PDB file of C-alpha atoms and ligand atoms in Angstrom:
ATOM      1  CA  MET N 167     160.434  52.183  99.824  1.00  0.00           C
ATOM      2  CA  SER N 168     162.667  52.629 102.771  1.00  0.00           C
ATOM      3  CA  LEU N 169     161.886  55.123 105.515  1.00  0.00           C
ATOM      4  CA  ARG N 170     164.108  58.153 106.055  1.00  0.00           C
ATOM      5  CA  LEU N 171     164.521  60.659 108.835  1.00  0.00           C
ATOM      6  CA  GLY N 172     161.571  63.193 108.869  1.00  0.00           C
ATOM      7  CA  ASP N 173     159.152  60.631 107.300  1.00  0.00           C
ATOM      8  CA  VAL N 174     155.855  59.952 108.988  1.00  0.00           C
ATOM      9  CA  ALA N 175     156.270  56.613 110.873  1.00  0.00           C
ATOM     10  CA  PRO N 176     153.558  54.396 109.278  1.00  0.00           C
ATOM     11  CA  ASN N 177     150.865  53.213 111.543  1.00  0.00           C
ATOM     12  CA  PHE N 178     149.788  49.436 111.787  1.00  0.00           C
ATOM     13  CA  GLN N 179     147.792  47.158 113.863  1.00  0.00           C
ATOM     14  CA  ALA N 180     149.604  44.030 115.236  1.00  0.00           C
ATOM     15  CA  GLN N 181     149.266  40.973 117.481  1.00  0.00           C
ATOM     16  CA  THR N 182     151.650  41.228 120.344  1.00  0.00           C
ATOM     17  CA  THR N 183     152.469  39.622 123.653  1.00  0.00           C
ATOM     18  CA  ALA N 184     150.302  42.353 125.299  1.00  0.00           C
ATOM     19  CA  GLY N 185     147.265  41.707 123.010  1.00  0.00           C
ATOM     20  CA  GLU N 186     146.257  43.539 119.726  1.00  0.00           C
ATOM     21  CA  ILE N 187     147.627  46.919 119.407  1.00  0.00           C
ATOM     22  CA  ASP N 188     147.349  50.066 117.084  1.00  0.00           C
ATOM     23  CA  PHE N 189     150.833  51.465 116.910  1.00  0.00           C
ATOM     24  CA  TYR N 190     149.688  55.120 117.171  1.00  0.00           C
ATOM     25  CA  ASN N 191     147.289  54.423 120.061  1.00  0.00           C
ATOM     26  CA  TYR N 192     150.018  52.559 121.833  1.00  0.00           C
ATOM     27  CA  LEU N 193     152.375  55.568 121.426  1.00  0.00           C
ATOM     28  CA  GLY N 194     149.871  58.219 122.365  1.00  0.00           C
ATOM     29  CA  ASN N 195     151.809  61.429 122.930  1.00  0.00           C
ATOM     30  CA  SER N 196     154.991  59.638 123.884  1.00  0.00           C
ATOM     31  CA  TRP N 197     158.086  59.118 122.207  1.00  0.00           C
ATOM     32  CA  GLY N 198     158.399  55.733 120.680  1.00  0.00           C
ATOM     33  CA  ILE N 199     161.163  53.091 119.830  1.00  0.00           C
ATOM     34  CA  LEU N 200     160.319  50.284 117.532  1.00  0.00           C
ATOM     35  CA  PHE N 201     162.933  47.794 117.214  1.00  0.00           C
ATOM     36  CA  SER N 202     163.491  44.459 115.440  1.00  0.00           C
ATOM     37  CA  HIS N 203     165.749  41.486 116.051  1.00  0.00           C
ATOM     38  CA  PRO N 204     166.359  38.306 113.902  1.00  0.00           C
ATOM     39  CA  ALA N 205     164.524  35.642 115.804  1.00  0.00           C
ATOM     40  CA  ASP N 206     163.184  34.332 119.224  1.00  0.00           C
ATOM     41  CA  TYR N 207     165.413  31.949 121.235  1.00  0.00           C
ATOM     42  CA  THR N 208     168.513  33.629 119.883  1.00  0.00           C
ATOM     43  CA  PRO N 209     171.414  34.618 122.270  1.00  0.00           C
ATOM     44  CA  VAL N 210     172.047  38.214 121.365  1.00  0.00           C
ATOM     45  CA  CYS N 211     168.291  39.013 121.120  1.00  0.00           C
ATOM     46  CA  THR N 212     167.833  37.556 124.502  1.00  0.00           C
ATOM     47  CA  THR N 213     170.384  40.011 125.982  1.00  0.00           C
ATOM     48  CA  GLU N 214     169.014  42.920 124.056  1.00  0.00           C
ATOM     49  CA  LEU N 215     165.344  42.393 125.222  1.00  0.00           C
ATOM     50  CA  GLY N 216     166.695  41.721 128.778  1.00  0.00           C
ATOM     51  CA  LYS N 217     168.591  45.024 128.660  1.00  0.00           C
ATOM     52  CA  THR N 218     165.501  46.867 127.426  1.00  0.00           C
ATOM     53  CA  ALA N 219     163.434  45.530 130.291  1.00  0.00           C
ATOM     54  CA  LEU N 220     166.211  46.479 132.647  1.00  0.00           C
ATOM     55  CA  LEU N 221     166.002  50.068 131.534  1.00  0.00           C
ATOM     56  CA  LYS N 222     162.225  50.295 131.833  1.00  0.00           C
ATOM     57  CA  ASP N 223     162.402  53.203 134.383  1.00  0.00           C
ATOM     58  CA  GLU N 224     164.941  55.045 132.262  1.00  0.00           C
ATOM     59  CA  PHE N 225     162.651  54.853 129.202  1.00  0.00           C
ATOM     60  CA  ALA N 226     159.664  55.787 131.308  1.00  0.00           C
ATOM     61  CA  LYS N 227     161.557  58.877 132.699  1.00  0.00           C
ATOM     62  CA  ARG N 228     162.152  60.197 129.152  1.00  0.00           C
ATOM     63  CA  ASN N 229     158.527  59.368 128.245  1.00  0.00           C
ATOM     64  CA  VAL N 230     159.474  56.690 125.751  1.00  0.00           C
ATOM     65  CA  LYS N 231     157.396  53.557 124.893  1.00  0.00           C
ATOM     66  CA  VAL N 232     159.222  50.580 123.511  1.00  0.00           C
ATOM     67  CA  LEU N 233     157.801  47.995 121.151  1.00  0.00           C
ATOM     68  CA  ALA N 234     159.876  44.893 119.805  1.00  0.00           C
ATOM     69  CA  VAL N 235     159.234  43.163 116.601  1.00  0.00           C
ATOM     70  CA  SER N 236     159.962  39.561 115.812  1.00  0.00           C
ATOM     71  CA  VAL N 237     158.715  37.479 112.960  1.00  0.00           C
ATOM     72  CA  ASP N 238     158.085  34.490 115.113  1.00  0.00           C
ATOM     73  CA  PRO N 239     154.571  33.696 116.232  1.00  0.00           C
ATOM     74  CA  LEU N 240     152.900  34.661 119.647  1.00  0.00           C
ATOM     75  CA  ASP N 241     153.292  31.263 121.431  1.00  0.00           C
ATOM     76  CA  LYS N 242     157.010  31.197 120.731  1.00  0.00           C
ATOM     77  CA  HIS N 243     157.280  34.801 122.093  1.00  0.00           C
ATOM     78  CA  HIS N 244     155.650  33.830 125.296  1.00  0.00           C
ATOM     79  CA  GLY N 245     157.886  30.883 125.845  1.00  0.00           C
ATOM     80  CA  TRP N 246     160.889  32.993 125.059  1.00  0.00           C
ATOM     81  CA  VAL N 247     159.842  35.806 127.353  1.00  0.00           C
ATOM     82  CA  ASN N 248     160.125  33.365 130.180  1.00  0.00           C
ATOM     83  CA  ASP N 249     163.617  32.469 129.241  1.00  0.00           C
ATOM     84  CA  ILE N 250     164.543  36.138 128.966  1.00  0.00           C
ATOM     85  CA  ASN N 251     163.131  36.851 132.427  1.00  0.00           C
ATOM     86  CA  GLU N 252     164.841  33.915 133.844  1.00  0.00           C
ATOM     87  CA  THR N 253     168.367  34.315 132.416  1.00  0.00           C
ATOM     88  CA  GLN N 254     168.507  38.202 132.367  1.00  0.00           C
ATOM     89  CA  ASN N 255     166.798  38.440 135.718  1.00  0.00           C
ATOM     90  CA  VAL N 256     164.213  40.827 134.440  1.00  0.00           C
ATOM     91  CA  GLU N 257     160.500  41.142 133.829  1.00  0.00           C
ATOM     92  CA  VAL N 258     159.816  41.818 130.152  1.00  0.00           C
ATOM     93  CA  ASP N 259     156.615  43.900 130.260  1.00  0.00           C
ATOM     94  CA  PHE N 260     156.739  45.764 126.972  1.00  0.00           C
ATOM     95  CA  PRO N 261     154.935  44.257 123.902  1.00  0.00           C
ATOM     96  CA  ILE N 262     156.710  42.043 121.375  1.00  0.00           C
ATOM     97  CA  ILE N 263     154.881  41.964 118.035  1.00  0.00           C
ATOM     98  CA  ALA N 264     154.310  38.649 116.445  1.00  0.00           C
ATOM     99  CA  ASP N 265     155.132  39.672 112.922  1.00  0.00           C
ATOM    100  CA  SER N 266     154.800  36.215 111.187  1.00  0.00           C
ATOM    101  CA  ASP N 267     153.372  37.587 107.962  1.00  0.00           C
ATOM    102  CA  ARG N 268     156.150  40.394 108.098  1.00  0.00           C
ATOM    103  CA  THR N 269     153.733  43.195 107.747  1.00  0.00           C
ATOM    104  CA  VAL N 270     155.701  45.475 110.214  1.00  0.00           C
ATOM    105  CA  ALA N 271     159.048  44.275 108.961  1.00  0.00           C
ATOM    106  CA  ASN N 272     158.124  45.215 105.337  1.00  0.00           C
ATOM    107  CA  LEU N 273     156.503  48.490 106.345  1.00  0.00           C
ATOM    108  CA  TYR N 274     159.722  49.417 108.156  1.00  0.00           C
ATOM    109  CA  ASP N 275     162.133  47.757 105.684  1.00  0.00           C
ATOM    110  CA  MET N 276     163.571  45.577 108.343  1.00  0.00           C
ATOM    111  CA  ILE N 277     164.519  42.770 106.033  1.00  0.00           C
ATOM    112  CA  HIS N 278     167.740  43.399 104.164  1.00  0.00           C
ATOM    113  CA  PRO N 279     167.728  40.492 101.591  1.00  0.00           C
ATOM    114  CA  ASN N 280     171.416  40.422 101.233  1.00  0.00           C
ATOM    115  CA  ALA N 281     171.875  39.949 104.979  1.00  0.00           C
ATOM    116  CA  SER N 282     169.110  37.454 105.317  1.00  0.00           C
ATOM    117  CA  ALA N 283     166.228  36.743 103.015  1.00  0.00           C
ATOM    118  CA  THR N 284     163.851  35.971 105.796  1.00  0.00           C
ATOM    119  CA  ALA N 285     165.031  37.348 109.174  1.00  0.00           C
ATOM    120  CA  THR N 286     164.903  40.971 110.260  1.00  0.00           C
ATOM    121  CA  VAL N 287     168.141  42.789 110.980  1.00  0.00           C
ATOM    122  CA  ARG N 288     168.534  44.828 114.092  1.00  0.00           C
ATOM    123  CA  SER N 289     166.618  47.910 113.028  1.00  0.00           C
ATOM    124  CA  LEU N 290     165.681  50.503 115.480  1.00  0.00           C
ATOM    125  CA  PHE N 291     163.487  53.490 114.919  1.00  0.00           C
ATOM    126  CA  VAL N 292     163.022  56.551 117.413  1.00  0.00           C
ATOM    127  CA  ILE N 293     159.712  58.219 116.738  1.00  0.00           C
ATOM    128  CA  GLY N 294     158.710  61.515 118.038  1.00  0.00           C
ATOM    129  CA  PRO N 295     155.351  62.520 119.622  1.00  0.00           C
ATOM    130  CA  ASP N 296     154.513  64.036 116.274  1.00  0.00           C
ATOM    131  CA  LYS N 297     154.864  60.502 114.639  1.00  0.00           C
ATOM    132  CA  LEU N 298     157.889  61.628 112.606  1.00  0.00           C
ATOM    133  CA  VAL N 299     161.009  59.290 112.265  1.00  0.00           C
ATOM    134  CA  LYS N 300     163.770  60.999 114.344  1.00  0.00           C
ATOM    135  CA  LEU N 301     166.517  58.312 114.262  1.00  0.00           C
ATOM    136  CA  ILE N 302     167.214  55.056 112.453  1.00  0.00           C
ATOM    137  CA  ILE N 303     169.916  52.701 113.321  1.00  0.00           C
ATOM    138  CA  THR N 304     170.697  49.296 111.729  1.00  0.00           C
ATOM    139  CA  TYR N 305     172.915  46.713 113.195  1.00  0.00           C
ATOM    140  CA  PRO N 306     173.694  43.283 111.906  1.00  0.00           C
ATOM    141  CA  ALA N 307     172.397  40.050 113.588  1.00  0.00           C
ATOM    142  CA  SER N 308     175.756  39.449 115.137  1.00  0.00           C
ATOM    143  CA  THR N 309     176.104  42.740 116.967  1.00  0.00           C
ATOM    144  CA  GLY N 310     173.994  43.549 120.000  1.00  0.00           C
ATOM    145  CA  ARG N 311     172.980  47.200 120.181  1.00  0.00           C
ATOM    146  CA  ASN N 312     174.012  49.545 123.081  1.00  0.00           C
ATOM    147  CA  PHE N 313     170.772  50.618 124.782  1.00  0.00           C
ATOM    148  CA  ASN N 314     172.565  53.194 126.854  1.00  0.00           C
ATOM    149  CA  GLU N 315     173.576  54.788 123.683  1.00  0.00           C
ATOM    150  CA  VAL N 316     169.846  54.593 122.616  1.00  0.00           C
ATOM    151  CA  LEU N 317     168.837  56.470 125.779  1.00  0.00           C
ATOM    152  CA  ARG N 318     171.611  59.080 125.113  1.00  0.00           C
ATOM    153  CA  VAL N 319     170.359  59.732 121.756  1.00  0.00           C
ATOM    154  CA  VAL N 320     166.831  60.155 122.964  1.00  0.00           C
ATOM    155  CA  GLU N 321     168.092  62.761 125.353  1.00  0.00           C
ATOM    156  CA  SER N 322     169.737  64.600 122.572  1.00  0.00           C
ATOM    157  CA  LEU N 323     166.741  64.359 120.349  1.00  0.00           C
ATOM    158  CA  GLN N 324     164.478  65.565 123.261  1.00  0.00           C
ATOM    159  CA  LEU N 325     166.837  68.663 123.781  1.00  0.00           C
ATOM    160  CA  THR N 326     166.595  69.407 120.036  1.00  0.00           C
ATOM    161  CA  ALA N 327     162.888  69.136 120.160  1.00  0.00           C
ATOM    162  CA  ASN N 328     162.461  71.253 123.280  1.00  0.00           C
ATOM    163  CA  TYR N 329     165.166  73.793 123.030  1.00  0.00           C
ATOM    164  CA  GLY N 330     166.455  73.734 119.524  1.00  0.00           C
ATOM    165  CA  VAL N 331     170.050  72.962 120.507  1.00  0.00           C
ATOM    166  CA  ALA N 332     172.309  70.293 119.101  1.00  0.00           C
ATOM    167  CA  THR N 333     174.902  67.998 120.888  1.00  0.00           C
ATOM    168  CA  PRO N 334     178.470  67.510 120.183  1.00  0.00           C
ATOM    169  CA  ALA N 335     180.450  64.306 119.611  1.00  0.00           C
ATOM    170  CA  ASP N 336     180.413  61.895 122.611  1.00  0.00           C
ATOM    171  CA  TRP N 337     178.142  64.232 124.405  1.00  0.00           C
ATOM    172  CA  ASN N 338     176.604  62.976 127.709  1.00  0.00           C
ATOM    173  CA  TYR N 339     173.842  64.205 129.770  1.00  0.00           C
ATOM    174  CA  GLY N 340     174.675  67.277 131.813  1.00  0.00           C
ATOM    175  CA  GLU N 341     177.346  68.441 129.382  1.00  0.00           C
ATOM    176  CA  ASP N 342     177.360  71.719 127.375  1.00  0.00           C
ATOM    177  CA  VAL N 343     175.360  71.526 124.261  1.00  0.00           C
ATOM    178  CA  ILE N 344     175.744  73.362 120.787  1.00  0.00           C
ATOM    179  CA  VAL N 345     173.961  76.416 119.708  1.00  0.00           C
ATOM    180  CA  VAL N 346     172.787  75.653 116.204  1.00  0.00           C
ATOM    181  CA  PRO N 347     173.929  77.662 113.259  1.00  0.00           C
ATOM    182  CA  ALA N 348     170.509  79.033 112.560  1.00  0.00           C
ATOM    183  CA  VAL N 349     170.518  81.016 115.745  1.00  0.00           C
ATOM    184  CA  THR N 350     172.730  84.229 115.708  1.00  0.00           C
ATOM    185  CA  THR N 351     174.984  84.726 118.728  1.00  0.00           C
ATOM    186  CA  GLU N 352     172.950  87.876 119.637  1.00  0.00           C
ATOM    187  CA  ASP N 353     169.757  85.698 119.815  1.00  0.00           C
ATOM    188  CA  ALA N 354     171.503  82.901 121.455  1.00  0.00           C
ATOM    189  CA  VAL N 355     172.551  85.125 124.413  1.00  0.00           C
ATOM    190  CA  LYS N 356     168.945  86.160 124.905  1.00  0.00           C
ATOM    191  CA  LYS N 357     167.718  82.485 124.411  1.00  0.00           C
ATOM    192  CA  PHE N 358     170.200  80.860 126.634  1.00  0.00           C
ATOM    193  CA  PRO N 359     170.469  82.812 130.025  1.00  0.00           C
ATOM    194  CA  LYS N 360     173.064  80.463 131.414  1.00  0.00           C
ATOM    195  CA  GLY N 361     175.537  81.956 128.823  1.00  0.00           C
ATOM    196  CA  VAL N 362     176.949  81.200 125.473  1.00  0.00           C
ATOM    197  CA  ARG N 363     180.683  80.363 124.972  1.00  0.00           C
ATOM    198  CA  VAL N 364     181.944  81.349 121.488  1.00  0.00           C
ATOM    199  CA  VAL N 365     184.862  79.382 120.320  1.00  0.00           C
ATOM    200  CA  LYS N 366     184.481  80.230 116.725  1.00  0.00           C
ATOM    201  CA  PRO N 367     181.678  82.223 115.218  1.00  0.00           C
ATOM    202  CA  TYR N 368     180.143  78.790 114.068  1.00  0.00           C
ATOM    203  CA  LEU N 369     181.125  76.832 117.145  1.00  0.00           C
ATOM    204  CA  ARG N 370     179.119  78.008 120.270  1.00  0.00           C
ATOM    205  CA  TYR N 371     178.248  76.167 123.434  1.00  0.00           C
ATOM    206  CA  THR N 372     175.755  76.739 126.087  1.00  0.00           C
ATOM    207  CA  PRO N 373     174.999  74.802 129.380  1.00  0.00           C
ATOM    208  CA  GLN N 374     172.364  72.070 128.957  1.00  0.00           C
ATOM    209  CA  PRO N 375     169.177  74.340 129.049  1.00  0.00           C
ATOM    210  CA  ASN N 376     166.879  72.086 130.991  1.00  0.00           C
ATOM    211  CA  LEU N 377     169.067  71.656 134.050  1.00  0.00           C
TER     212      LEU N 377
HETATM  213  C1  BEZ V 583     171.380  36.293 117.691  1.00  0.00           C
HETATM  214  O1  BEZ V 583     170.303  36.856 117.429  1.00  0.00           O
HETATM  215  O2  BEZ V 583     171.705  35.905 118.726  1.00  0.00           O
HETATM  216  C2  BEZ V 583     172.258  35.931 116.498  1.00  0.00           C
HETATM  217  C3  BEZ V 583     171.784  35.866 115.186  1.00  0.00           C
HETATM  218  C4  BEZ V 583     172.530  35.631 114.202  1.00  0.00           C
HETATM  219  C5  BEZ V 583     173.910  35.521 114.420  1.00  0.00           C
HETATM  220  C6  BEZ V 583     174.478  35.642 115.696  1.00  0.00           C
HETATM  221  C7  BEZ V 583     173.570  35.761 116.808  1.00  0.00           C
END
């Protein structure tokens, strides 16, 4: 069965480019991003893994650990990582799972048979420190993901987790956030000392609380 938001992210053990890992141990108390791509030595995937490596400090700042999944074997991963480092001018140092038996791909429903019977699609899961699935995105093989958008979503998820706020369309870090409907305006004024702007009784903004 496919995973849904709020489900417990299944744990697993896997061989990776950084040795054998237990997913939960790898994550510890961090946020996690588990993401799949169709295959090694493919152009879009090369740019995606390169971009992820480039954003290493940004993920670390947000306490996020990343873990890639590919159904190719370990020796192929190692050779491909050399190519990624060379062509994308990076140092890939996050683990890539060698999921040849498709254990992880099946556990996270990353193979969509009507897209490809064998290759994983571009699935991406954001997992909270509570090990619950917070976000799922699925892209086809032909479209590389926007990893700046992934960072933006993580920021939104973390604001929700830490301050109980939501973020509006096209929100970017530093912009006003939304007071959720469950909080009355009276309570919101107490909870958000920077102020509450009431546009409609159901549409209320407050400055980003952690700044
Ligand atoms: C790629 O991973 O680069 C790719 C896979 C399938 C179609 C197009 C690109």
